[in-house]
Coordinates of C-alpha atoms in Angstrom, one line a residue:
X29 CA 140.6 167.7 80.7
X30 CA 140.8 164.2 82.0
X31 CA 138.8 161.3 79.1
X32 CA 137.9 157.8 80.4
X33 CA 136.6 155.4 77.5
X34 CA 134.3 153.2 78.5
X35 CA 133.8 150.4 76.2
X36 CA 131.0 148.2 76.3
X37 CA 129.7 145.0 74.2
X38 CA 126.2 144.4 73.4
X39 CA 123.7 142.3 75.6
X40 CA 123.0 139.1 74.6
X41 CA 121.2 138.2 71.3
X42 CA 118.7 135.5 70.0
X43 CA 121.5 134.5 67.8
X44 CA 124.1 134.3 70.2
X45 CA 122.5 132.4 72.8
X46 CA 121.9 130.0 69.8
X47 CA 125.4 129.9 68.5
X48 CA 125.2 131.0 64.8
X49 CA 127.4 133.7 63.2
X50 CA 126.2 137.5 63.6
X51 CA 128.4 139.4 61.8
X52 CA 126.5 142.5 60.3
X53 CA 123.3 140.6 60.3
X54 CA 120.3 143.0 61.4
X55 CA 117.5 141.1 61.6
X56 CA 115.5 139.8 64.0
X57 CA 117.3 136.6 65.3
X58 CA 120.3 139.5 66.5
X59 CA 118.4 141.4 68.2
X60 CA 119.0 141.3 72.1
X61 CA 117.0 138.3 74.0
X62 CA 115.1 138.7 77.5
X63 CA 118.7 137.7 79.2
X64 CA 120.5 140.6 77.1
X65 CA 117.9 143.0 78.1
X66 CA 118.6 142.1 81.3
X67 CA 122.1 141.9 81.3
X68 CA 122.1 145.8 79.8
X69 CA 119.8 146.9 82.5
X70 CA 121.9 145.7 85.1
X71 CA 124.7 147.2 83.9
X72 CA 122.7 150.5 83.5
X73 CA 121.5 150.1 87.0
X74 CA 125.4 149.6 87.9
X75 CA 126.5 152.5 86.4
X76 CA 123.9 155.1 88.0
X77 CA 124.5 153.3 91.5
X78 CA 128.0 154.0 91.1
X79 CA 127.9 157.6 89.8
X80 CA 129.1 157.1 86.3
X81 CA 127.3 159.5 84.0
X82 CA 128.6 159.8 80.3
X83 CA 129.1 163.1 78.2
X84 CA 129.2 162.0 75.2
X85 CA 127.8 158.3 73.4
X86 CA 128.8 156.4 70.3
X87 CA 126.9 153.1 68.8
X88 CA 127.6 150.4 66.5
X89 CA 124.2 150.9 64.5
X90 CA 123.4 147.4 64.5
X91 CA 120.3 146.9 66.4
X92 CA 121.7 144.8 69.3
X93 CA 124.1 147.7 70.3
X94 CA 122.2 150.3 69.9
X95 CA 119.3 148.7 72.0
X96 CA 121.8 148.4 74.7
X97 CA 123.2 151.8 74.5
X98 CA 119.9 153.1 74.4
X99 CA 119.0 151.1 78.0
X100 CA 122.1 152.3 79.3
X101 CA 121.6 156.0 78.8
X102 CA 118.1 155.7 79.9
X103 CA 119.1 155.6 83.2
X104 CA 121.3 158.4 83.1
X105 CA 120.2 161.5 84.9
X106 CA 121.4 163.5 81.7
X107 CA 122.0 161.4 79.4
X108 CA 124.0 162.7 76.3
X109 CA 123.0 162.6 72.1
X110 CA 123.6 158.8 71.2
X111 CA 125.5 158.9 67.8
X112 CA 125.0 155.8 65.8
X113 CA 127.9 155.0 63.4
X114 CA 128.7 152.0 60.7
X115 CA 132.4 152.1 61.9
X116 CA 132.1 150.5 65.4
X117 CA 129.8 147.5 63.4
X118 CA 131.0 144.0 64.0
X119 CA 133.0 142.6 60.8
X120 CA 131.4 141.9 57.8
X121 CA 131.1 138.0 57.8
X122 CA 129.9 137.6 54.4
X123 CA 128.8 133.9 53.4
X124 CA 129.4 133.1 57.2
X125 CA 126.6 135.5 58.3
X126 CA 123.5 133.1 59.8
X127 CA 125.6 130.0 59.5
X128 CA 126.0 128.0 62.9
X129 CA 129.4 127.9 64.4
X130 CA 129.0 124.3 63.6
X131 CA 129.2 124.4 60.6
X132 CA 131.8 126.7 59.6
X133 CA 134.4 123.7 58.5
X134 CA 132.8 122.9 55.2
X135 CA 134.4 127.0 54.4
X136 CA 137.4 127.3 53.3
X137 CA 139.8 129.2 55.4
X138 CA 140.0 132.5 55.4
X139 CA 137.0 132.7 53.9
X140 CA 137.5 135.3 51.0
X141 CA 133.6 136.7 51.5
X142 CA 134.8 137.8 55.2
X143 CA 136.0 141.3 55.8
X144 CA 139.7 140.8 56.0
X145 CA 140.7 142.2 59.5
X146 CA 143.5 144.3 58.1
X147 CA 139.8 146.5 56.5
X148 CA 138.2 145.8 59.9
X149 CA 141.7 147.4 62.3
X150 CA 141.6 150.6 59.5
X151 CA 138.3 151.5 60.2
X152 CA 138.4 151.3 63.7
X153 CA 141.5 153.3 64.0
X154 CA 140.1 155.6 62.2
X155 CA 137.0 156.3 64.1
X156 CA 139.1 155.8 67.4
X157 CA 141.8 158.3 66.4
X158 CA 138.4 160.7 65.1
X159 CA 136.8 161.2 68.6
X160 CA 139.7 161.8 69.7
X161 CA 140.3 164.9 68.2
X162 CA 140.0 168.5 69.9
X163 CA 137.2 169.1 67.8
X164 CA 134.9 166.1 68.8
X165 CA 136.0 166.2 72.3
X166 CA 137.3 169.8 72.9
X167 CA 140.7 170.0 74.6
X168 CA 140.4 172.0 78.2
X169 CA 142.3 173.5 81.3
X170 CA 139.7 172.3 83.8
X171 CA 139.7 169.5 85.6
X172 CA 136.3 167.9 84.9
X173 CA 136.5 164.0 83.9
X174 CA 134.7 163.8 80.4
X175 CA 133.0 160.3 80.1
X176 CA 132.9 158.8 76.7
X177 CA 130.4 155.4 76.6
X178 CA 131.2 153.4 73.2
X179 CA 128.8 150.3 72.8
X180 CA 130.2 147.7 70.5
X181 CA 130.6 144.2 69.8
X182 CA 132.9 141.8 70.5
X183 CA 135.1 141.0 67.6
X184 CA 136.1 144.2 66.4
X185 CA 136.3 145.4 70.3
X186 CA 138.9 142.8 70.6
X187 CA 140.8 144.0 66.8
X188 CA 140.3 147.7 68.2
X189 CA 142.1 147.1 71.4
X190 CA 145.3 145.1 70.0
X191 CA 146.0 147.5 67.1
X192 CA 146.2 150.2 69.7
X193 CA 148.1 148.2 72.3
X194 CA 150.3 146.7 69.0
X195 CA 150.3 150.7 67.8
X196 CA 152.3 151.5 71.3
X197 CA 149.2 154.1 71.8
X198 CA 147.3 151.5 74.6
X199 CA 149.3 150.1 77.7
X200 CA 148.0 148.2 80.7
X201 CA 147.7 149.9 83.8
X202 CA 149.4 147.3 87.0
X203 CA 147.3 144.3 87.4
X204 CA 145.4 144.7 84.5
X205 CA 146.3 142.0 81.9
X206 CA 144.0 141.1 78.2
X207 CA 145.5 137.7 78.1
X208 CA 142.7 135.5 76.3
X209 CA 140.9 138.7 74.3
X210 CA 137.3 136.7 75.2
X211 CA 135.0 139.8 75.7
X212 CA 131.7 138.6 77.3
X213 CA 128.3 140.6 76.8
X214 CA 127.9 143.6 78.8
X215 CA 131.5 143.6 79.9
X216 CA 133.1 147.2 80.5
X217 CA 136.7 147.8 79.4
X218 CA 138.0 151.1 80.5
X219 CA 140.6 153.2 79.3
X220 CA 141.8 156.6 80.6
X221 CA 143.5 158.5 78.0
X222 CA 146.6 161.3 78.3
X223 CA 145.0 164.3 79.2
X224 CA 148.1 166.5 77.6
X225 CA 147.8 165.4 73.9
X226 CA 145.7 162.1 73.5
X227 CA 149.2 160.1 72.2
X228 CA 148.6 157.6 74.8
X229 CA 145.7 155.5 76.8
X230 CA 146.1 153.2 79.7
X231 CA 143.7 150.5 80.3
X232 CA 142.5 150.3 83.9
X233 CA 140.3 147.9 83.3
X234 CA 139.7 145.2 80.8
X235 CA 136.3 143.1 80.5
X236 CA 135.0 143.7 84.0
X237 CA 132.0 141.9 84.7
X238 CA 131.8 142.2 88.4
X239 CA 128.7 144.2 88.3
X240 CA 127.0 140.8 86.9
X241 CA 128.2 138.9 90.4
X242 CA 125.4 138.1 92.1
X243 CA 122.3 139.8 90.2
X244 CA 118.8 138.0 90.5
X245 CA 117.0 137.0 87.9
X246 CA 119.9 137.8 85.9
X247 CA 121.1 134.5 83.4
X248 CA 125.3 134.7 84.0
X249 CA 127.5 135.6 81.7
X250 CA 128.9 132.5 79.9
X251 CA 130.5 132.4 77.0
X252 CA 128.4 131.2 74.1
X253 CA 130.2 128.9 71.9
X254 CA 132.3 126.1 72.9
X255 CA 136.2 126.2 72.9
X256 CA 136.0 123.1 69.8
X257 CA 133.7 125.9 68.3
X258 CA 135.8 129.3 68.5
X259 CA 138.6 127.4 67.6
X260 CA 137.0 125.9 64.7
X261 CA 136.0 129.8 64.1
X262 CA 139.7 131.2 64.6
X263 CA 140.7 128.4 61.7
X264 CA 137.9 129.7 58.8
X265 CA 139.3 133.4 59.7
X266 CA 142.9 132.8 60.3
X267 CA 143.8 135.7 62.0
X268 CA 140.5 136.6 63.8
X269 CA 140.3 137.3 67.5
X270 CA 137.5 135.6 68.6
X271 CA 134.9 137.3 71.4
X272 CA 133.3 134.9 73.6

């Protein structure tokens, strides 16, 4: 049985639109604003216009994930059971979480309340390679594309997609590159994964937001921190890939 990945990152949040730190924060000032509510509804509007219908949904259970997983599969015709999990949660960012981005140089670097990213890749690998298996998403002989939506963030989206491509498991398919790793709200990542044994996944597409091209009413996608900013981030957390 064929299994595409879709990947997703959350909408928009009060606290992104304001630049300070999420991390695990699940409060109020991360929950999705009016333009990430928007943003997921267009990109649940997209997906039904275009015939993509998931069998089977994961969620970061932060709020601002689920929220936008939940308006996605709203507009599914039959929408599957939306499983919430603490493994696809952006990293832990400690004394960093609710701090403005600039203010993160009077850290020190890396900052030892941040969950290392060596603990953030393990985690992720291990839910990745756990759906995965025949017994989460049964191995068949028909032909029938299973649809898998995963709604994440974008930080440990970016960790989850190098270890695989760094793992040998994840290659890009022609013309598709993830030069720059900057993940912007709602984008959709796809992957399309060996249908013999699940050893190995191609990416067909990586950050697409072409279904946020010209949407009324609809803020654009920009990225919400500066480049003096995310690289004022990448030096408190050394080896962090930054999402935009």
């Amino acid at each position: 049985m064929p299994l595409e990945l879709y990947l997703i990152r959350h909408g928009e949040s009060k606290a992104n639109s304001a630049g300070i730190v999420q991390g695990q924060l699940d409060t109020e000032i991360t929950e999705l604003n009016e333009d990430g509510i928007a943003q997921s509804t267009t990109t649940a509007q997209y997906l039904k216009d275009t015939g993509i219908t998931f069998d089977s949904a994961w969620t970061s259970d932060l709020k601002r994930a689920k929220k936008t997983a939940e308006i996605i599969l709203a507009a599914q015709p039959n929408p599957p059971l939306l499983n919430e999990t603490a493994s696809l949660r952006e990293t832990n960012m400690g004394d960093l979480q609710g701090q403005h981005f600039t203010d993160l140089e009077k850290y020190e670097s890396p900052h030892p309340s941040v969950e290392t990213q060596a603990a953030v890749a393990e985690r992720l690998v291990t839910f990745f390679e756990r759906i995965l298996e025949p017994n989460t998403i049964p191995l068949t002989t028909n032909d029938k594309l299973h649809r898998t939506l995963l709604v994440t963030h974008g930080g440990v989206l970016s960790r989850l997609l190098q270890s695989l491509t760094t793992s040998g498991w994840l290659s890009n398919a022609p013309g598709v590159s993830m030069e720059g790793w900057f993940i912007l709200n709602t984008s959709i990542s796809i992957i399309r994964v060996d249908e013999e044994d699940r050893t190995k996944g191609i990416m067909t597409q990586f950050g697409g937001v072409e279904h946020m091209k010209n949407t009324t009413g609809v803020k654009p996608l920009l990225r919400p921190k500066t480049e003096e900013e995310i690289e004022r981030l990448k030096a408190v957390l050394a080896d962090t890939v930054v999402a935009a």
